[in-house]
Amino acid sequence: MAVASSSPEAEAQTLPHIAIFPFLAKGHTIPLIHLAHYLHRYGLATVTFFITAGNAGFVREGLSGVAAAVVEMTFPTDVPGIPPGVESAEGLTSLASFAVFADATSLLLPQLDASLAEMQPPASLLVTDPFLHWTKAPAARLGIPKVSFFGISAFAQVMREVRVRHDPCATLRPDDVDADGHPATFTVPEFPHIKLTFEDFMAPFGDPASIAPMMELDGKLGKAIEESQGLIINTFHALEAPYLEFWNQHVGPRSWPIGPLCLAQPTATRPKAQRPSWMEWLDDKAAAGRTVLYIALGTLAAIPESQLKEVANGLERAEVDFIWAVRPENIDLGLGFEERTKDRGLVVREWVDQLEILNHISVQGFLSHCGWNSVLESVTAGVPLAVWPMHADQPFNSRFLVDELKIAVRVHTSDRTIRGLVTSEEISEVVRALMLGEEGVEAGKRVVELSASAREAMVEGGQSWKSLKEMISELSMMKLNGNEEVSLEEQVDA
């Protein structure tokens, strides 16, 4: 990018000013922090980040090096159904409480309303998570275009639309099986090669106790996207072209693929003395010519200790080198497991830089819950996956990676349901297939090709760069009919 001759102050006044408000969960916040880095790196916009005080430290650390303003809001206290002091979804205990938490964010509306009105220069565009479904009203009152940033794949977004259009669960039943005893499937009319099960469609709503509140929240989420001036998707055209095109031609609002945003994350440049112990361990494995499996199973799903012991037993049986980021920190993985596997395994019970680990030359496989952020990080690093979906969009992602992209092998539960037990035998078999089998070799070849395409998309002049620049140009010039006299109570109800 050419160096501008104007001063930073003058440049800031001429650039579009983008307000960003993520849902209060790290997995939703991180890609928007990466978006701020991307906008800053290429001089596409100035940024103001809205967040609550309890999450502000995490955001400020992530925005290091970005000339972004951070506006702190006060999260309401004593909200029924939310543990005291919890300001992030990671502190919740169930999907039912997740729905309560998402709706409770609407209590931030007066603060957002006032802060948007005070922004100088005024906001050109509001980028917000559709879980914050109530943010349309304050943006509309000020005439600010609002774009939804939903951190799932285009594939999952289209399959969500399929569920709404066709109601496949009206004909599928949880216990229906085919001639081979496998769960019965629904053939997607718009994409006949895709066959999905009852579990795939119902996983976003969790256990039976949470289905009603989660379906209600899902309806609000869908309306928030529908009423936006656009939909940002953290993906790239070469990865999901058919689903991006279907969305734009048959659903809407227009989607803008601007990822994978993890490539905008600044590269870690720690002095050797500050290099984490797990990276030094990986260096030793690389020096010994050993390949390593990385295991991380997400931050939101509470995995029972008994299940994690099955994972430990499976890793021990598989006899492959591994590094395992374990949560929660105090979980018991079985008597003597870490001692018995210390020559080829490392259990890490603290936060790790996942992208840094995946990009290490020794890491050649990733056992993942198949959250979209993790998928993109693995794709950009050129690392094939073993996918173990647990909830939300993860079953859709796993179908896409295994059946269509063919860059992953699937982990199956013993009863083929999302909530069923994964045995140590299954873990061992899948891990060996990924790390030692032909299936893993072929998946590795394909994901390396996708990695190259991802990097091409994100450089200046690439498809994702062009998409982001075009979106900003089109939407920041748009001025909605604002200044409507709408009470805050009416805004929340909307």
mmCIF file of C-alpha atoms in Angstrom, residues 198-475:
data_model
loop_
_atom_site.group_PDB
_atom_site.id
_atom_site.type_symbol
_atom_site.label_atom_id
_atom_site.label_comp_id
_atom_site.label_asym_id
_atom_site.label_seq_id
_atom_site.Cartn_x
_atom_site.Cartn_y
_atom_site.Cartn_z
ATOM 1 C CA PHE A 198 -32.001 -34.809 12.911
ATOM 2 C CA GLU A 199 -28.969 -34.254 15.163
ATOM 3 C CA ASP A 200 -27.361 -31.897 12.641
ATOM 4 C CA PHE A 201 -30.420 -29.672 12.632
ATOM 5 C CA MET A 202 -31.202 -29.788 16.350
ATOM 6 C CA ALA A 203 -27.666 -29.432 17.756
ATOM 7 C CA PRO A 204 -27.817 -25.610 17.943
ATOM 8 C CA PHE A 205 -30.596 -25.867 20.519
ATOM 9 C CA GLY A 206 -28.842 -28.199 22.953
ATOM 10 C CA ASP A 207 -30.572 -30.458 25.467
ATOM 11 C CA PRO A 208 -34.388 -30.595 25.624
ATOM 12 C CA ALA A 209 -34.542 -28.077 28.494
ATOM 13 C CA SER A 210 -32.932 -25.371 26.380
ATOM 14 C CA ILE A 211 -34.730 -25.950 23.061
ATOM 15 C CA ALA A 212 -37.590 -23.467 23.597
ATOM 16 C CA PRO A 213 -35.494 -20.449 24.704
ATOM 17 C CA MET A 214 -32.803 -21.184 22.113
ATOM 18 C CA MET A 215 -35.350 -21.432 19.286
ATOM 19 C CA GLU A 216 -36.841 -18.119 20.378
ATOM 20 C CA LEU A 217 -33.368 -16.577 20.356
ATOM 21 C CA ASP A 218 -32.700 -18.115 16.950
ATOM 22 C CA GLY A 219 -35.762 -16.341 15.571
ATOM 23 C CA LYS A 220 -34.508 -12.992 16.873
ATOM 24 C CA LEU A 221 -31.098 -13.706 15.417
ATOM 25 C CA GLY A 222 -32.552 -14.488 11.998
ATOM 26 C CA LYS A 223 -34.609 -11.284 12.035
ATOM 27 C CA ALA A 224 -31.535 -9.254 13.021
ATOM 28 C CA ILE A 225 -29.667 -10.564 9.972
ATOM 29 C CA GLU A 226 -32.661 -10.073 7.680
ATOM 30 C CA GLU A 227 -33.012 -6.432 8.739
ATOM 31 C CA SER A 228 -29.302 -5.634 8.364
ATOM 32 C CA GLN A 229 -27.818 -3.799 5.410
ATOM 33 C CA GLY A 230 -25.403 -6.689 4.885
ATOM 34 C CA LEU A 231 -23.912 -9.850 6.345
ATOM 35 C CA ILE A 232 -20.169 -10.209 6.926
ATOM 36 C CA ILE A 233 -18.967 -13.818 6.801
ATOM 37 C CA ASN A 234 -15.529 -14.832 8.030
ATOM 38 C CA THR A 235 -14.666 -16.992 5.030
ATOM 39 C CA PHE A 236 -13.168 -16.727 1.556
ATOM 40 C CA HIS A 237 -14.641 -17.290 -1.868
ATOM 41 C CA ALA A 238 -12.485 -20.259 -2.860
ATOM 42 C CA LEU A 239 -13.627 -22.147 0.251
ATOM 43 C CA GLU A 240 -17.401 -21.629 0.061
ATOM 44 C CA ALA A 241 -18.305 -20.145 -3.326
ATOM 45 C CA PRO A 242 -21.544 -22.153 -3.946
ATOM 46 C CA TYR A 243 -23.018 -21.203 -0.580
ATOM 47 C CA LEU A 244 -22.028 -17.542 -0.773
ATOM 48 C CA GLU A 245 -23.600 -17.323 -4.217
ATOM 49 C CA PHE A 246 -26.773 -19.120 -3.100
ATOM 50 C CA TRP A 247 -27.169 -16.775 -0.148
ATOM 51 C CA ASN A 248 -26.753 -13.673 -2.302
ATOM 52 C CA GLN A 249 -29.055 -14.883 -5.072
ATOM 53 C CA HIS A 250 -31.839 -16.480 -3.030
ATOM 54 C CA VAL A 251 -31.739 -15.247 0.571
ATOM 55 C CA GLY A 252 -30.012 -11.990 1.516
ATOM 56 C CA PRO A 253 -29.074 -9.491 2.700
ATOM 57 C CA ARG A 254 -25.916 -9.419 0.635
ATOM 58 C CA SER A 255 -23.055 -11.378 2.181
ATOM 59 C CA TRP A 256 -19.485 -10.137 2.129
ATOM 60 C CA PRO A 257 -16.745 -12.803 2.538
ATOM 61 C CA ILE A 258 -13.793 -10.992 4.135
ATOM 62 C CA GLY A 259 -11.727 -13.755 5.716
ATOM 63 C CA PRO A 260 -10.086 -15.742 7.041
ATOM 64 C CA LEU A 261 -9.572 -12.907 9.505
ATOM 65 C CA CYS A 262 -7.174 -14.948 11.644
ATOM 66 C CA LEU A 263 -4.562 -14.094 8.996
ATOM 67 C CA ALA A 264 -4.825 -10.460 10.127
ATOM 68 C CA GLN A 265 -3.607 -11.455 13.599
ATOM 69 C CA PRO A 266 -0.154 -9.989 14.256
ATOM 70 C CA THR A 267 2.605 -12.591 14.184
ATOM 71 C CA ALA A 268 3.993 -13.418 17.608
ATOM 72 C CA THR A 269 7.523 -12.009 17.922
ATOM 73 C CA ARG A 270 8.541 -13.004 21.450
ATOM 74 C CA PRO A 271 12.171 -12.880 22.566
ATOM 75 C CA LYS A 272 13.570 -16.373 23.064
ATOM 76 C CA ALA A 273 13.518 -15.904 26.835
ATOM 77 C CA GLN A 274 9.747 -15.325 26.658
ATOM 78 C CA ARG A 275 8.999 -18.245 24.356
ATOM 79 C CA PRO A 276 6.300 -20.430 25.963
ATOM 80 C CA SER A 277 7.361 -23.836 27.230
ATOM 81 C CA TRP A 278 4.952 -25.624 24.901
ATOM 82 C CA MET A 279 6.557 -23.989 21.854
ATOM 83 C CA GLU A 280 9.982 -25.117 23.047
ATOM 84 C CA TRP A 281 8.517 -28.619 23.457
ATOM 85 C CA LEU A 282 7.279 -28.475 19.848
ATOM 86 C CA ASP A 283 10.716 -27.297 18.717
ATOM 87 C CA ASP A 284 12.217 -30.389 20.319
ATOM 88 C CA LYS A 285 9.713 -32.604 18.496
ATOM 89 C CA ALA A 286 10.550 -30.968 15.180
ATOM 90 C CA ALA A 287 14.289 -31.430 15.818
ATOM 91 C CA ALA A 288 13.637 -35.118 16.461
ATOM 92 C CA GLY A 289 11.639 -35.439 13.222
ATOM 93 C CA ARG A 290 8.390 -36.195 15.104
ATOM 94 C CA THR A 291 4.911 -35.116 14.007
ATOM 95 C CA VAL A 292 2.428 -33.895 16.599
ATOM 96 C CA LEU A 293 -1.355 -33.948 17.037
ATOM 97 C CA TYR A 294 -2.893 -30.831 18.629
ATOM 98 C CA ILE A 295 -6.073 -31.282 20.695
ATOM 99 C CA ALA A 296 -8.423 -28.465 21.750
ATOM 100 C CA LEU A 297 -12.144 -28.993 22.280
ATOM 101 C CA GLY A 298 -13.452 -25.440 22.674
ATOM 102 C CA THR A 299 -14.216 -23.090 25.533
ATOM 103 C CA LEU A 300 -18.029 -23.115 25.756
ATOM 104 C CA ALA A 301 -18.958 -26.806 25.867
ATOM 105 C CA ALA A 302 -18.662 -28.373 29.331
ATOM 106 C CA ILE A 303 -17.163 -31.820 28.670
ATOM 107 C CA PRO A 304 -17.614 -34.325 31.515
ATOM 108 C CA GLU A 305 -14.508 -35.599 33.236
ATOM 109 C CA SER A 306 -15.461 -39.181 32.343
ATOM 110 C CA GLN A 307 -15.443 -38.232 28.646
ATOM 111 C CA LEU A 308 -12.055 -36.527 28.876
ATOM 112 C CA LYS A 309 -10.660 -39.683 30.483
ATOM 113 C CA GLU A 310 -11.824 -41.604 27.392
ATOM 114 C CA VAL A 311 -9.915 -39.093 25.263
ATOM 115 C CA ALA A 312 -6.820 -39.599 27.416
ATOM 116 C CA ASN A 313 -7.090 -43.386 27.137
ATOM 117 C CA GLY A 314 -7.561 -43.106 23.374
ATOM 118 C CA LEU A 315 -4.490 -40.917 22.975
ATOM 119 C CA GLU A 316 -2.447 -43.352 25.014
ATOM 120 C CA ARG A 317 -3.632 -46.267 22.861
ATOM 121 C CA ALA A 318 -2.981 -44.381 19.608
ATOM 122 C CA GLU A 319 0.728 -43.985 20.425
ATOM 123 C CA VAL A 320 1.132 -40.677 18.595
ATOM 124 C CA ASP A 321 2.834 -37.526 19.871
ATOM 125 C CA PHE A 322 0.341 -34.925 21.061
ATOM 126 C CA ILE A 323 -0.111 -31.552 22.739
ATOM 127 C CA TRP A 324 -3.458 -31.146 24.503
ATOM 128 C CA ALA A 325 -4.877 -27.811 25.678
ATOM 129 C CA VAL A 326 -7.142 -29.001 28.502
ATOM 130 C CA ARG A 327 -10.102 -27.106 29.965
ATOM 131 C CA PRO A 328 -11.032 -26.744 32.752
ATOM 132 C CA GLU A 329 -7.580 -26.539 34.295
ATOM 133 C CA ASN A 330 -8.295 -28.809 37.269
ATOM 134 C CA ILE A 331 -9.790 -31.721 35.308
ATOM 135 C CA ASP A 332 -8.591 -35.225 36.201
ATOM 136 C CA LEU A 333 -7.424 -37.134 33.116
ATOM 137 C CA GLY A 334 -6.856 -40.407 34.922
ATOM 138 C CA LEU A 335 -4.320 -41.752 37.377
ATOM 139 C CA GLY A 336 -0.808 -41.693 35.928
ATOM 140 C CA PHE A 337 -1.837 -40.637 32.387
ATOM 141 C CA GLU A 338 0.451 -37.612 32.127
ATOM 142 C CA GLU A 339 3.391 -39.483 33.667
ATOM 143 C CA ARG A 340 2.983 -42.488 31.354
ATOM 144 C CA THR A 341 2.773 -40.310 28.220
ATOM 145 C CA LYS A 342 5.319 -37.627 29.137
ATOM 146 C CA ASP A 343 7.833 -38.735 26.472
ATOM 147 C CA ARG A 344 5.382 -38.165 23.626
ATOM 148 C CA GLY A 345 2.592 -36.027 25.080
ATOM 149 C CA LEU A 346 2.206 -32.621 26.701
ATOM 150 C CA VAL A 347 -0.895 -31.512 28.608
ATOM 151 C CA VAL A 348 -1.202 -27.712 28.847
ATOM 152 C CA ARG A 349 -3.580 -26.342 31.478
ATOM 153 C CA GLU A 350 -3.355 -22.650 30.631
ATOM 154 C CA TRP A 351 -4.213 -20.382 27.729
ATOM 155 C CA VAL A 352 -2.231 -21.083 24.551
ATOM 156 C CA ASP A 353 -1.901 -19.256 21.245
ATOM 157 C CA GLN A 354 -3.726 -21.793 19.098
ATOM 158 C CA LEU A 355 -2.756 -20.292 15.757
ATOM 159 C CA GLU A 356 0.902 -20.215 16.794
ATOM 160 C CA ILE A 357 0.729 -23.902 17.694
ATOM 161 C CA LEU A 358 -1.054 -24.878 14.471
ATOM 162 C CA ASN A 359 1.559 -23.043 12.412
ATOM 163 C CA HIS A 360 4.414 -24.934 14.053
ATOM 164 C CA ILE A 361 6.141 -27.224 11.560
ATOM 165 C CA SER A 362 5.754 -30.281 13.806
ATOM 166 C CA VAL A 363 1.934 -30.034 14.095
ATOM 167 C CA GLN A 364 0.342 -32.196 11.413
ATOM 168 C CA GLY A 365 -3.148 -32.843 12.800
ATOM 169 C CA PHE A 366 -5.841 -31.149 14.897
ATOM 170 C CA LEU A 367 -8.516 -32.932 16.985
ATOM 171 C CA SER A 368 -11.152 -30.198 17.216
ATOM 172 C CA HIS A 369 -14.744 -29.503 18.257
ATOM 173 C CA CYS A 370 -15.105 -27.933 14.786
ATOM 174 C CA GLY A 371 -15.923 -24.386 15.827
ATOM 175 C CA TRP A 372 -15.558 -22.119 12.811
ATOM 176 C CA ASN A 373 -12.682 -20.054 14.249
ATOM 177 C CA SER A 374 -10.709 -23.249 14.864
ATOM 178 C CA VAL A 375 -11.542 -24.553 11.398
ATOM 179 C CA LEU A 376 -10.229 -21.400 9.740
ATOM 180 C CA GLU A 377 -7.063 -21.418 11.841
ATOM 181 C CA SER A 378 -6.417 -25.025 10.860
ATOM 182 C CA VAL A 379 -7.107 -24.324 7.179
ATOM 183 C CA THR A 380 -4.780 -21.313 7.097
ATOM 184 C CA ALA A 381 -2.057 -23.366 8.792
ATOM 185 C CA GLY A 382 -2.541 -26.225 6.317
ATOM 186 C CA VAL A 383 -3.373 -28.753 9.054
ATOM 187 C CA PRO A 384 -6.009 -31.499 8.486
ATOM 188 C CA LEU A 385 -8.556 -32.179 11.211
ATOM 189 C CA ALA A 386 -10.332 -34.870 13.174
ATOM 190 C CA VAL A 387 -13.711 -33.268 13.917
ATOM 191 C CA TRP A 388 -15.871 -33.909 16.961
ATOM 192 C CA PRO A 389 -18.911 -31.596 16.794
ATOM 193 C CA MET A 390 -20.720 -30.926 20.065
ATOM 194 C CA HIS A 391 -23.279 -28.143 19.567
ATOM 195 C CA ALA A 392 -24.242 -24.989 17.647
ATOM 196 C CA ASP A 393 -23.016 -24.862 14.028
ATOM 197 C CA GLN A 394 -20.370 -27.547 14.589
ATOM 198 C CA PRO A 395 -22.301 -30.488 13.042
ATOM 199 C CA PHE A 396 -22.832 -28.431 9.866
ATOM 200 C CA ASN A 397 -19.135 -27.533 9.788
ATOM 201 C CA SER A 398 -18.098 -31.151 10.236
ATOM 202 C CA ARG A 399 -20.330 -32.302 7.350
ATOM 203 C CA PHE A 400 -18.791 -29.636 5.148
ATOM 204 C CA LEU A 401 -15.203 -30.489 6.069
ATOM 205 C CA VAL A 402 -15.569 -34.277 5.890
ATOM 206 C CA ASP A 403 -18.012 -34.825 3.030
ATOM 207 C CA GLU A 404 -17.344 -31.863 0.761
ATOM 208 C CA LEU A 405 -13.895 -30.413 1.366
ATOM 209 C CA LYS A 406 -12.479 -33.787 2.434
ATOM 210 C CA ILE A 407 -9.931 -32.195 4.770
ATOM 211 C CA ALA A 408 -11.094 -33.983 7.917
ATOM 212 C CA VAL A 409 -12.044 -37.326 9.430
ATOM 213 C CA ARG A 410 -15.117 -37.604 11.647
ATOM 214 C CA VAL A 411 -15.235 -38.648 15.289
ATOM 215 C CA HIS A 412 -18.436 -40.607 16.037
ATOM 216 C CA THR A 413 -20.169 -41.068 19.346
ATOM 217 C CA SER A 414 -21.182 -44.574 20.354
ATOM 218 C CA ASP A 415 -24.892 -43.861 19.741
ATOM 219 C CA ARG A 416 -24.350 -41.436 16.821
ATOM 220 C CA THR A 417 -25.960 -38.560 18.728
ATOM 221 C CA ILE A 418 -24.214 -35.299 19.556
ATOM 222 C CA ARG A 419 -24.434 -35.947 23.296
ATOM 223 C CA GLY A 420 -23.312 -39.587 23.181
ATOM 224 C CA LEU A 421 -20.039 -40.962 24.540
ATOM 225 C CA VAL A 422 -16.942 -41.071 22.353
ATOM 226 C CA THR A 423 -15.028 -44.175 23.383
ATOM 227 C CA SER A 424 -11.282 -44.448 23.774
ATOM 228 C CA GLU A 425 -11.313 -46.970 20.908
ATOM 229 C CA GLU A 426 -12.919 -44.379 18.606
ATOM 230 C CA ILE A 427 -10.425 -41.700 19.610
ATOM 231 C CA SER A 428 -7.516 -44.059 18.985
ATOM 232 C CA GLU A 429 -8.840 -45.189 15.612
ATOM 233 C CA VAL A 430 -9.591 -41.670 14.329
ATOM 234 C CA VAL A 431 -6.306 -40.221 15.575
ATOM 235 C CA ARG A 432 -4.305 -42.971 13.879
ATOM 236 C CA ALA A 433 -6.284 -42.499 10.652
ATOM 237 C CA LEU A 434 -5.511 -38.773 10.693
ATOM 238 C CA MET A 435 -1.859 -38.968 11.700
ATOM 239 C CA LEU A 436 -0.741 -42.269 10.174
ATOM 240 C CA GLY A 437 -3.314 -43.339 7.594
ATOM 241 C CA GLU A 438 -3.834 -42.630 3.903
ATOM 242 C CA GLU A 439 -7.018 -40.702 4.693
ATOM 243 C CA GLY A 440 -4.980 -38.221 6.728
ATOM 244 C CA VAL A 441 -2.356 -37.907 4.001
ATOM 245 C CA GLU A 442 -4.972 -37.043 1.361
ATOM 246 C CA ALA A 443 -6.726 -34.598 3.722
ATOM 247 C CA GLY A 444 -3.358 -32.945 4.345
ATOM 248 C CA LYS A 445 -2.737 -32.410 0.642
ATOM 249 C CA ARG A 446 -6.115 -30.763 0.120
ATOM 250 C CA VAL A 447 -5.890 -28.487 3.139
ATOM 251 C CA VAL A 448 -2.465 -27.218 2.059
ATOM 252 C CA GLU A 449 -4.021 -26.124 -1.248
ATOM 253 C CA LEU A 450 -6.801 -24.306 0.617
ATOM 254 C CA SER A 451 -4.232 -22.632 2.855
ATOM 255 C CA ALA A 452 -2.567 -21.082 -0.184
ATOM 256 C CA SER A 453 -5.940 -19.831 -1.461
ATOM 257 C CA ALA A 454 -6.755 -18.328 1.935
ATOM 258 C CA ARG A 455 -3.540 -16.333 1.995
ATOM 259 C CA GLU A 456 -4.074 -15.112 -1.562
ATOM 260 C CA ALA A 457 -7.550 -13.887 -0.598
ATOM 261 C CA MET A 458 -6.304 -11.779 2.314
ATOM 262 C CA VAL A 459 -3.399 -9.888 0.729
ATOM 263 C CA GLU A 460 -3.955 -6.424 -0.691
ATOM 264 C CA GLY A 461 -5.803 -6.908 -3.975
ATOM 265 C CA GLY A 462 -7.052 -10.380 -2.985
ATOM 266 C CA GLN A 463 -10.724 -11.365 -3.127
ATOM 267 C CA SER A 464 -11.433 -10.891 0.589
ATOM 268 C CA TRP A 465 -9.590 -7.546 0.614
ATOM 269 C CA LYS A 466 -11.642 -6.398 -2.381
ATOM 270 C CA SER A 467 -14.865 -7.583 -0.742
ATOM 271 C CA LEU A 468 -14.155 -5.653 2.452
ATOM 272 C CA LYS A 469 -13.134 -2.495 0.597
ATOM 273 C CA GLU A 470 -16.225 -2.675 -1.605
ATOM 274 C CA MET A 471 -18.508 -3.190 1.401
ATOM 275 C CA ILE A 472 -17.078 -0.183 3.222
ATOM 276 C CA SER A 473 -17.320 1.977 0.104
ATOM 277 C CA GLU A 474 -20.941 1.047 -0.576
ATOM 278 C CA LEU A 475 -22.330 1.062 2.940
#
